[in-house]
Amino acid sequence: MALVICAVIGLLLGISVWVYPRLFIMNLLVTAVGVEVIHHWYAGIGQYFPWIAVFLAGILQAGPPEWRKWWQFIRHNKEWMAVYGLYLIGIGISTLMGIHVATSLRYALGVPAVLFIAVVIVPWSIEKRFISLKDLFQVIALIGVVLTITAGIAAIVDHLGFPVPVGHHILLAWQWPFANKNTFGMLVTFALPAAVYLTLDHREDGIIRIFWFIASIFLLIGVALSYSRSSWIASMIGVMMFVTFYYGKRGVLAMFGIGIVLLAGLIAKTGLHKWELLWHKGLNGRIVLWKAGLDAMHHHWVWGVGPGNSPLALKPFVPAIYAGLTPSDSILRSAVELGLVGLGLWLLLVGVAMIGLLMRRPWQSWEDNALFSIMLASLAQQVVESLFVGGVSFGDFFFTVFLGIAWYRIWVLPKNRSLRSQRLSRRALLG
């Protein structure tokens, strides 16, 4: 029955994209979140059907005329896209060399589609001004607000959530409709900074900025009540980095002051001891997973155990309570699943993106600032949560899309600006 429901949802969303092509990328973002929502109740292959249906509908609806334009875009940008091609080839080899090919295939089959969206479709759409980075932030922020309200209602009305000891009380961490609070926290880690960036965009109308300010308040409540420690830290890093670049020293002082006041208020209300217990409990578990990841990596260090196989590879090295978990760190997960070759390519993709954005002086551009800050927030969270570049689930997908946009802004925008300057110079010479 669950498979049929997923297929029907996918069909309806696919039809919406066929009728209204501009919904294509928005629906991909929504269905990427849907993968994790569906996973709460049904972990079968059908959880991917809505995303697959939207992808196929968007590609087929575009037809040969747009396909030729995409091909031209690839040809003009083949130098930097080749790095993603190498990453894809590395995943293919790791899949074939992995310890459980069936599991790896399930993860790897979606990677070409995700990379095609992140590296070709989204940058091309931005270049043609069909969408903008701001549009992506708006969709992500709105999804975050809707699911924050949903999680809050579920916790308050239906008592659905994860029990967390705070002070002398047991509170319910907000997480519904996701399977756990960290998944909800990861969504808000993207959504809260996005809403704050939209609030601070001085080019936008005042009423719209007020709307995003209210959305930011909802999302701040959501991230606080998720009790996801990694989300607290990561979302604040994303906000503080943007404000620092945007306002300079004033921004640093303001964020530092607000942070001290909030932290002091929490400690005064609940006591420091309970927060120490809450922190150490999660950190101790992750240390176990990190050590197990290093042990598993020793046996398959070149090509790894294959995409998606890290839980199986870690199983002999962890207590039963941690069976089925990944290494809880993106770098370590890449090393375990894709080997040192895959890890090297991951570091190249991410390192060039972050350094390249810094070299573009993000304090001078809202887009570069927002992109750098939200990617930094995600990377901060990836120290204790593992994402997979090229995955369909929203954490993987959002980060991969931002990674593709970063490479586009680093490599293509300067070239386009140079070509424009040359054309203007020729026109001036010709009179």
Short mmCIF file of C-alpha atoms in Angstrom, two decimals:
data_model
loop_
_atom_site.label_atom_id
_atom_site.label_comp_id
_atom_site.label_asym_id
_atom_site.label_seq_id
_atom_site.Cartn_x
_atom_site.Cartn_y
_atom_site.Cartn_z
CA MET A 1 0.00 0.00 0.00
CA ALA A 2 2.82 2.41 0.89
CA LEU A 3 4.41 1.78 -2.50
CA VAL A 4 1.15 2.68 -4.26
CA ILE A 5 0.74 5.89 -2.22
CA CYS A 6 4.32 6.95 -3.06
CA ALA A 7 3.67 6.23 -6.75
CA VAL A 8 0.45 8.30 -6.73
CA ILE A 9 2.19 11.22 -5.00
CA GLY A 10 4.98 11.01 -7.55
CA LEU A 11 2.51 10.93 -10.44
CA LEU A 12 0.66 14.02 -9.18
CA LEU A 13 3.87 15.98 -8.61
CA GLY A 14 5.19 14.89 -12.01
CA ILE A 15 2.01 16.13 -13.69
CA SER A 16 2.31 19.47 -11.88
CA VAL A 17 5.83 19.89 -13.31
CA TRP A 18 4.66 18.87 -16.79
CA VAL A 19 1.89 21.51 -16.69
CA TYR A 20 3.95 24.19 -14.88
CA PRO A 21 7.65 23.64 -15.76
CA ARG A 22 8.78 26.41 -13.41
CA LEU A 23 7.83 24.14 -10.51
CA PHE A 24 10.58 21.70 -11.54
CA ILE A 25 13.39 22.73 -9.19
CA MET A 26 11.05 23.74 -6.37
CA ASN A 27 9.41 20.30 -6.47
CA LEU A 28 12.83 18.62 -6.45
CA LEU A 29 13.64 20.46 -3.20
CA VAL A 30 10.27 19.53 -1.69
CA THR A 31 10.48 15.85 -2.68
CA ALA A 32 14.05 15.63 -1.35
CA VAL A 33 12.58 16.55 2.04
CA GLY A 34 9.78 14.10 1.31
CA VAL A 35 12.28 11.25 1.08
CA GLU A 36 13.05 11.62 4.79
CA VAL A 37 9.43 12.22 5.74
CA ILE A 38 8.31 9.04 3.96
CA HIS A 39 11.27 7.15 5.44
CA HIS A 40 9.70 7.63 8.87
CA TRP A 41 6.94 5.18 7.91
CA TYR A 42 8.29 3.35 4.87
CA ALA A 43 11.97 2.71 4.16
CA GLY A 44 11.51 0.91 0.83
CA ILE A 45 12.45 1.99 -2.67
CA GLY A 46 9.10 3.79 -3.01
CA GLN A 47 10.31 6.66 -0.80
CA TYR A 48 12.28 7.87 -3.82
CA PHE A 49 9.37 7.68 -6.30
CA PRO A 50 8.16 11.30 -5.88
CA TRP A 51 11.66 12.69 -6.49
CA ILE A 52 12.23 10.38 -9.47
CA ALA A 53 8.84 11.31 -10.95
CA VAL A 54 9.57 15.04 -10.67
CA PHE A 55 13.04 14.57 -12.17
CA LEU A 56 11.79 12.57 -15.17
CA ALA A 57 8.84 14.92 -15.75
CA GLY A 58 11.12 17.96 -15.75
CA ILE A 59 13.67 16.41 -18.10
CA LEU A 60 11.14 14.97 -20.54
CA GLN A 61 8.94 18.06 -20.56
CA ALA A 62 11.93 20.22 -21.53
CA GLY A 63 12.38 18.19 -24.71
CA PRO A 64 15.14 18.24 -27.37
CA PRO A 65 15.34 22.06 -27.71
CA GLU A 66 16.34 22.46 -24.06
CA TRP A 67 18.49 19.33 -24.11
CA ARG A 68 20.62 20.93 -26.83
CA LYS A 69 21.01 24.06 -24.70
CA TRP A 70 22.07 21.96 -21.72
CA TRP A 71 24.59 20.15 -23.88
CA GLN A 72 26.01 23.47 -25.05
CA PHE A 73 26.27 24.59 -21.42
CA ILE A 74 28.17 21.40 -20.57
CA ARG A 75 30.53 21.89 -23.53
CA HIS A 76 31.27 25.48 -22.52
CA ASN A 77 31.99 24.44 -18.92
CA LYS A 78 33.58 21.05 -19.44
CA GLU A 79 36.77 21.95 -17.55
CA TRP A 80 35.20 22.30 -14.10
CA MET A 81 32.43 19.80 -14.76
CA ALA A 82 35.09 17.18 -15.46
CA VAL A 83 35.91 17.14 -11.73
CA TYR A 84 32.34 16.08 -10.99
CA GLY A 85 32.69 13.51 -13.75
CA LEU A 86 35.72 12.04 -11.97
CA TYR A 87 33.76 11.96 -8.71
CA LEU A 88 30.95 10.08 -10.48
CA ILE A 89 33.41 7.59 -11.98
CA GLY A 90 34.94 7.08 -8.53
CA ILE A 91 31.50 6.29 -7.11
CA GLY A 92 30.94 3.80 -9.92
CA ILE A 93 34.18 1.97 -9.17
CA SER A 94 33.49 2.01 -5.40
CA THR A 95 30.05 0.55 -6.09
CA LEU A 96 31.49 -2.37 -8.07
CA MET A 97 34.30 -2.91 -5.54
CA GLY A 98 32.02 -2.59 -2.49
CA ILE A 99 31.12 -5.20 0.08
CA HIS A 100 27.41 -5.25 -0.83
CA VAL A 101 26.78 -4.26 -4.44
CA ALA A 102 22.96 -4.26 -4.18
CA THR A 103 23.03 -1.63 -1.41
CA SER A 104 25.61 0.45 -3.25
CA LEU A 105 23.58 0.39 -6.45
CA ARG A 106 20.55 1.70 -4.58
CA TYR A 107 22.59 4.70 -3.42
CA ALA A 108 24.64 5.18 -6.57
CA LEU A 109 21.85 5.07 -9.15
CA GLY A 110 20.53 8.45 -8.05
CA VAL A 111 23.93 10.17 -8.07
CA PRO A 112 24.07 10.94 -11.84
CA ALA A 113 20.61 12.55 -11.67
CA VAL A 114 21.48 14.63 -8.60
CA LEU A 115 24.79 15.79 -10.05
CA PHE A 116 23.06 16.63 -13.35
CA ILE A 117 20.60 18.83 -11.46
CA ALA A 118 23.27 20.42 -9.25
CA VAL A 119 25.96 20.96 -11.87
CA VAL A 120 23.96 21.56 -15.05
CA ILE A 121 20.26 22.33 -14.57
CA VAL A 122 20.42 24.69 -11.59
CA PRO A 123 23.47 26.73 -12.75
CA TRP A 124 22.04 26.91 -16.30
CA SER A 125 18.67 28.05 -14.94
CA ILE A 126 20.41 30.71 -12.85
CA GLU A 127 22.40 31.88 -15.88
CA LYS A 128 19.18 32.15 -17.94
CA ARG A 129 17.48 33.88 -14.98
CA PHE A 130 14.71 31.31 -14.72
CA ILE A 131 15.56 31.00 -11.01
CA SER A 132 17.94 32.65 -8.58
CA LEU A 133 19.81 31.66 -5.43
CA LYS A 134 17.26 33.73 -3.52
CA ASP A 135 14.44 31.56 -4.92
CA LEU A 136 16.13 28.43 -3.56
CA PHE A 137 16.52 30.04 -0.13
CA GLN A 138 12.86 31.05 -0.15
CA VAL A 139 11.68 27.51 -0.89
CA ILE A 140 13.97 25.97 1.76
CA ALA A 141 12.95 28.55 4.37
CA LEU A 142 9.23 28.03 3.67
CA ILE A 143 9.60 24.26 3.91
CA GLY A 144 11.37 24.77 7.22
CA VAL A 145 8.63 27.03 8.59
CA VAL A 146 5.83 24.64 7.58
CA LEU A 147 7.55 21.63 9.13
CA THR A 148 8.54 23.57 12.25
CA ILE A 149 4.89 24.46 12.85
CA THR A 150 3.95 20.83 12.12
CA ALA A 151 6.55 19.51 14.57
CA GLY A 152 5.44 21.98 17.25
CA ILE A 153 1.76 21.04 16.93
CA ALA A 154 2.66 17.33 17.00
CA ALA A 155 4.74 17.77 20.18
CA ILE A 156 2.25 20.00 22.03
CA VAL A 157 -1.05 18.42 20.95
CA ASP A 158 -0.21 14.77 20.22
CA HIS A 159 2.91 14.46 22.42
CA LEU A 160 4.99 13.22 19.50
CA GLY A 161 8.70 13.83 19.96
CA PHE A 162 11.92 12.58 21.48
CA PRO A 163 12.06 12.73 25.32
CA VAL A 164 14.94 14.94 26.49
CA PRO A 165 15.83 15.67 30.16
CA VAL A 166 16.14 19.44 30.71
CA GLY A 167 16.50 20.70 34.26
CA HIS A 168 13.95 18.86 36.43
CA HIS A 169 11.68 18.16 33.47
CA ILE A 170 11.42 15.78 30.53
CA LEU A 171 10.64 17.74 27.41
CA LEU A 172 9.72 16.48 23.96
CA ALA A 173 12.22 17.46 21.26
CA TRP A 174 10.47 18.55 18.09
CA GLN A 175 10.99 16.09 15.25
CA TRP A 176 7.70 14.97 13.66
CA PRO A 177 7.15 14.12 10.77
CA PHE A 178 10.78 12.96 10.68
CA ALA A 179 12.05 9.80 12.30
CA ASN A 180 14.44 11.61 14.67
CA LYS A 181 15.24 15.05 16.03
CA ASN A 182 18.60 15.34 14.26
CA THR A 183 16.94 15.03 10.85
CA PHE A 184 14.53 17.82 11.75
CA GLY A 185 17.46 19.80 13.13
CA MET A 186 19.37 19.37 9.87
CA LEU A 187 16.46 20.83 7.90
CA VAL A 188 16.30 23.85 10.20
CA THR A 189 20.09 24.24 9.90
CA PHE A 190 19.47 25.11 6.25
CA ALA A 191 16.16 26.94 6.75
CA LEU A 192 17.04 29.30 9.63
CA PRO A 193 20.13 30.85 8.00
CA ALA A 194 18.22 31.10 4.69
CA ALA A 195 15.39 33.03 6.37
CA VAL A 196 17.86 35.34 8.15
CA TYR A 197 19.69 36.06 4.88
CA LEU A 198 16.37 36.95 3.23
CA THR A 199 15.49 39.20 6.18
CA LEU A 200 18.77 41.11 5.81
CA ASP A 201 18.59 41.54 2.03
CA HIS A 202 18.36 45.33 1.80
CA ARG A 203 17.30 45.13 -1.86
CA GLU A 204 13.99 43.51 -0.88
CA ASP A 205 10.72 45.25 -0.03
CA GLY A 206 10.21 46.07 3.66
CA ILE A 207 7.00 44.04 4.09
CA ILE A 208 8.66 40.95 2.62
CA ARG A 209 11.62 41.38 4.95
CA ILE A 210 9.23 41.55 7.92
CA PHE A 211 7.68 38.27 6.74
CA TRP A 212 11.10 36.60 6.66
CA PHE A 213 11.92 38.06 10.07
CA ILE A 214 8.81 36.39 11.51
CA ALA A 215 9.78 33.18 9.70
CA SER A 216 13.23 33.43 11.30
CA ILE A 217 11.65 33.61 14.76
CA PHE A 218 9.61 30.45 14.10
CA LEU A 219 12.70 28.67 12.80
CA LEU A 220 14.80 29.81 15.77
CA ILE A 221 12.21 28.27 18.08
CA GLY A 222 12.27 25.13 15.95
CA VAL A 223 16.02 24.70 16.06
CA ALA A 224 16.08 25.37 19.81
CA LEU A 225 13.36 22.81 20.55
CA SER A 226 14.84 20.20 18.23
CA TYR A 227 17.49 19.74 20.97
CA SER A 228 19.90 18.87 18.17
CA ARG A 229 23.20 20.23 19.46
CA SER A 230 24.86 20.09 16.06
CA SER A 231 21.98 22.13 14.62
CA TRP A 232 22.29 24.78 17.34
CA ILE A 233 25.97 25.28 16.60
CA ALA A 234 25.78 24.96 12.80
CA SER A 235 22.79 27.27 12.30
CA MET A 236 24.38 29.92 14.52
CA ILE A 237 27.65 29.64 12.57
CA GLY A 238 25.70 30.18 9.35
CA VAL A 239 23.94 33.23 10.74
CA MET A 240 27.00 34.73 12.46
CA MET A 241 29.23 34.33 9.41
CA PHE A 242 26.70 36.09 7.18
CA VAL A 243 26.17 38.92 9.69
CA THR A 244 29.93 39.29 10.17
CA PHE A 245 30.50 39.73 6.44
CA TYR A 246 27.38 41.89 6.06
CA TYR A 247 27.89 44.31 8.95
CA GLY A 248 31.57 43.91 9.80
CA LYS A 249 32.64 44.61 13.41
CA ARG A 250 29.17 45.80 14.42
CA GLY A 251 27.75 42.47 13.30
CA VAL A 252 30.33 40.49 15.27
CA LEU A 253 29.67 42.43 18.46
CA ALA A 254 25.89 42.22 18.07
CA MET A 255 25.88 38.46 17.47
CA PHE A 256 28.34 37.88 20.33
CA GLY A 257 26.19 39.90 22.73
CA ILE A 258 22.95 38.16 21.72
CA GLY A 259 24.64 34.76 22.00
CA ILE A 260 25.92 35.45 25.52
CA VAL A 261 22.49 36.62 26.68
CA LEU A 262 20.71 33.55 25.24
CA LEU A 263 23.29 31.15 26.65
CA ALA A 264 23.17 32.75 30.10
CA GLY A 265 19.36 32.58 30.08
CA LEU A 266 19.34 28.87 29.22
CA ILE A 267 21.90 28.00 31.89
CA ALA A 268 20.08 30.08 34.52
CA LYS A 269 16.80 28.34 33.68
CA THR A 270 17.95 24.72 33.48
CA GLY A 271 21.32 24.51 35.22
CA LEU A 272 24.67 23.68 33.63
CA HIS A 273 24.86 20.04 34.77
CA LYS A 274 21.95 18.84 32.62
CA TRP A 275 23.40 20.50 29.52
CA GLU A 276 26.75 18.82 30.17
CA LEU A 277 25.01 15.42 30.37
CA LEU A 278 23.04 16.14 27.19
CA TRP A 279 26.20 17.11 25.34
CA HIS A 280 28.43 14.26 26.52
CA LYS A 281 25.81 11.60 25.86
CA GLY A 282 25.69 12.43 22.14
CA LEU A 283 29.43 13.05 21.82
CA ASN A 284 30.38 9.73 23.44
CA GLY A 285 28.24 7.84 20.95
CA ARG A 286 29.81 9.64 18.03
CA ILE A 287 33.31 8.88 19.29
CA VAL A 288 32.41 5.18 19.18
CA LEU A 289 31.23 5.58 15.58
CA TRP A 290 34.34 7.56 14.57
CA LYS A 291 36.67 4.88 15.95
CA ALA A 292 34.64 2.18 14.21
CA GLY A 293 34.83 4.13 10.95
CA LEU A 294 38.62 4.26 11.16
CA ASP A 295 38.75 0.51 11.87
CA ALA A 296 36.46 -0.27 8.92
CA MET A 297 38.47 1.98 6.61
CA HIS A 298 41.69 -0.01 7.22
CA HIS A 299 40.23 -3.01 5.38
CA HIS A 300 39.05 -1.11 2.25
CA TRP A 301 41.19 2.00 2.11
CA VAL A 302 41.55 2.55 -1.67
CA TRP A 303 37.99 2.36 -3.10
CA GLY A 304 36.06 1.97 0.14
CA VAL A 305 33.22 -0.37 1.06
CA GLY A 306 30.82 1.17 -1.47
CA PRO A 307 28.13 3.89 -1.22
CA GLY A 308 25.64 3.22 1.55
CA ASN A 309 27.63 0.30 3.00
CA SER A 310 29.21 2.09 5.96
CA PRO A 311 26.58 0.80 8.47
CA LEU A 312 27.38 -2.77 7.40
CA ALA A 313 31.14 -2.10 7.52
CA LEU A 314 30.91 -0.57 11.01
CA LYS A 315 28.75 -3.36 12.45
CA PRO A 316 31.63 -5.60 13.67
CA PHE A 317 33.23 -2.66 15.49
CA VAL A 318 30.28 -1.13 17.38
CA PRO A 319 27.93 -2.23 20.20
CA ALA A 320 24.51 -3.48 19.09
CA ILE A 321 22.88 -0.17 20.04
CA TYR A 322 24.85 1.59 17.26
CA ALA A 323 24.25 -1.02 14.57
CA GLY A 324 22.88 0.48 11.35
CA LEU A 325 24.49 3.90 11.80
CA THR A 326 26.99 5.70 9.58
CA PRO A 327 30.28 7.15 10.96
CA SER A 328 28.50 10.46 11.80
CA ASP A 329 31.05 12.58 9.95
CA SER A 330 31.00 13.40 6.23
CA ILE A 331 34.77 13.22 5.75
CA LEU A 332 34.99 9.88 7.54
CA ARG A 333 31.92 8.53 5.74
CA SER A 334 33.44 9.50 2.37
CA ALA A 335 36.68 7.75 3.35
CA VAL A 336 34.88 4.59 4.50
CA GLU A 337 32.44 4.34 1.60
CA LEU A 338 34.52 5.77 -1.27
CA GLY A 339 38.07 5.12 -0.04
CA LEU A 340 40.96 7.56 -0.14
CA VAL A 341 40.33 8.21 -3.84
CA GLY A 342 36.75 9.30 -3.17
CA LEU A 343 37.80 11.27 -0.12
CA GLY A 344 40.39 13.15 -2.18
CA LEU A 345 37.74 14.09 -4.75
CA TRP A 346 35.31 15.13 -1.99
CA LEU A 347 37.96 17.38 -0.45
CA LEU A 348 38.70 18.85 -3.89
CA LEU A 349 35.03 19.61 -4.60
CA VAL A 350 34.37 21.18 -1.22
CA GLY A 351 37.76 22.85 -0.77
CA VAL A 352 37.73 24.61 -4.14
CA ALA A 353 34.14 25.77 -3.55
CA MET A 354 34.84 27.30 -0.14
CA ILE A 355 38.22 28.82 -0.98
CA GLY A 356 36.92 30.07 -4.32
CA LEU A 357 33.96 31.80 -2.68
CA LEU A 358 36.30 33.44 -0.15
CA MET A 359 38.49 34.71 -2.98
CA ARG A 360 35.39 36.34 -4.47
CA ARG A 361 35.19 38.52 -1.32
CA PRO A 362 31.77 37.45 -0.08
CA TRP A 363 31.41 40.58 2.06
CA GLN A 364 30.85 42.48 -1.20
CA SER A 365 28.00 40.32 -2.55
CA TRP A 366 24.80 39.11 -0.88
CA GLU A 367 24.77 35.96 -3.04
CA ASP A 368 28.38 34.96 -2.35
CA ASN A 369 27.99 35.76 1.33
CA ALA A 370 24.79 33.73 1.67
CA LEU A 371 26.18 30.79 -0.30
CA PHE A 372 29.45 30.67 1.63
CA SER A 373 27.72 31.05 5.01
CA ILE A 374 25.08 28.37 4.47
CA MET A 375 27.67 25.92 3.14
CA LEU A 376 29.89 26.66 6.15
CA ALA A 377 26.91 25.97 8.44
CA SER A 378 26.31 22.63 6.74
CA LEU A 379 30.00 21.70 6.91
CA ALA A 380 30.04 22.53 10.63
CA GLN A 381 27.15 20.13 11.13
CA GLN A 382 28.85 17.51 8.97
CA VAL A 383 31.56 17.19 11.61
CA VAL A 384 29.05 15.13 13.62
CA GLU A 385 26.47 14.24 10.95
CA SER A 386 27.27 12.50 7.69
CA LEU A 387 26.03 13.72 4.30
CA PHE A 388 26.73 12.19 0.90
CA VAL A 389 27.51 14.45 -2.06
CA GLY A 390 25.15 13.29 -4.79
CA GLY A 391 22.47 11.83 -2.49
CA VAL A 392 18.73 12.36 -2.92
CA SER A 393 17.79 12.95 0.73
CA PHE A 394 17.41 16.67 1.45
CA GLY A 395 20.65 17.17 3.41
CA ASP A 396 22.69 15.54 0.66
CA PHE A 397 20.70 17.20 -2.12
CA PHE A 398 20.69 20.74 -0.73
CA PHE A 399 24.43 20.66 -0.06
CA THR A 400 25.20 19.19 -3.51
CA VAL A 401 23.09 21.89 -5.21
CA PHE A 402 24.88 24.66 -3.29
CA LEU A 403 28.20 23.04 -4.16
CA GLY A 404 27.31 23.13 -7.87
CA ILE A 405 26.25 26.78 -7.65
CA ALA A 406 29.50 27.65 -5.88
CA TRP A 407 31.60 26.11 -8.67
CA TYR A 408 29.47 27.92 -11.25
CA ARG A 409 29.97 31.28 -9.53
CA ILE A 410 33.71 30.68 -9.20
CA TRP A 411 34.41 29.51 -12.75
CA VAL A 412 31.64 30.84 -15.00
CA LEU A 413 30.70 34.29 -13.69
CA PRO A 414 34.22 35.77 -14.07
CA LYS A 415 34.42 34.36 -17.60
CA ASN A 416 31.00 35.78 -18.54
CA ARG A 417 31.94 39.16 -17.07
CA SER A 418 35.17 39.17 -19.11
CA LEU A 419 33.30 38.34 -22.32
CA ARG A 420 30.79 41.12 -21.63
CA SER A 421 33.62 43.62 -21.10
CA GLN A 422 35.24 42.57 -24.39
CA ARG A 423 31.95 43.02 -26.28
CA LEU A 424 31.42 46.46 -24.76
CA SER A 425 35.00 47.44 -25.65
CA ARG A 426 34.48 46.39 -29.29
CA ARG A 427 31.23 48.37 -29.51
CA ALA A 428 32.98 51.44 -28.08
CA LEU A 429 35.80 51.14 -30.63
CA LEU A 430 33.31 50.77 -33.47
CA GLY A 431 31.54 53.88 -32.33
#
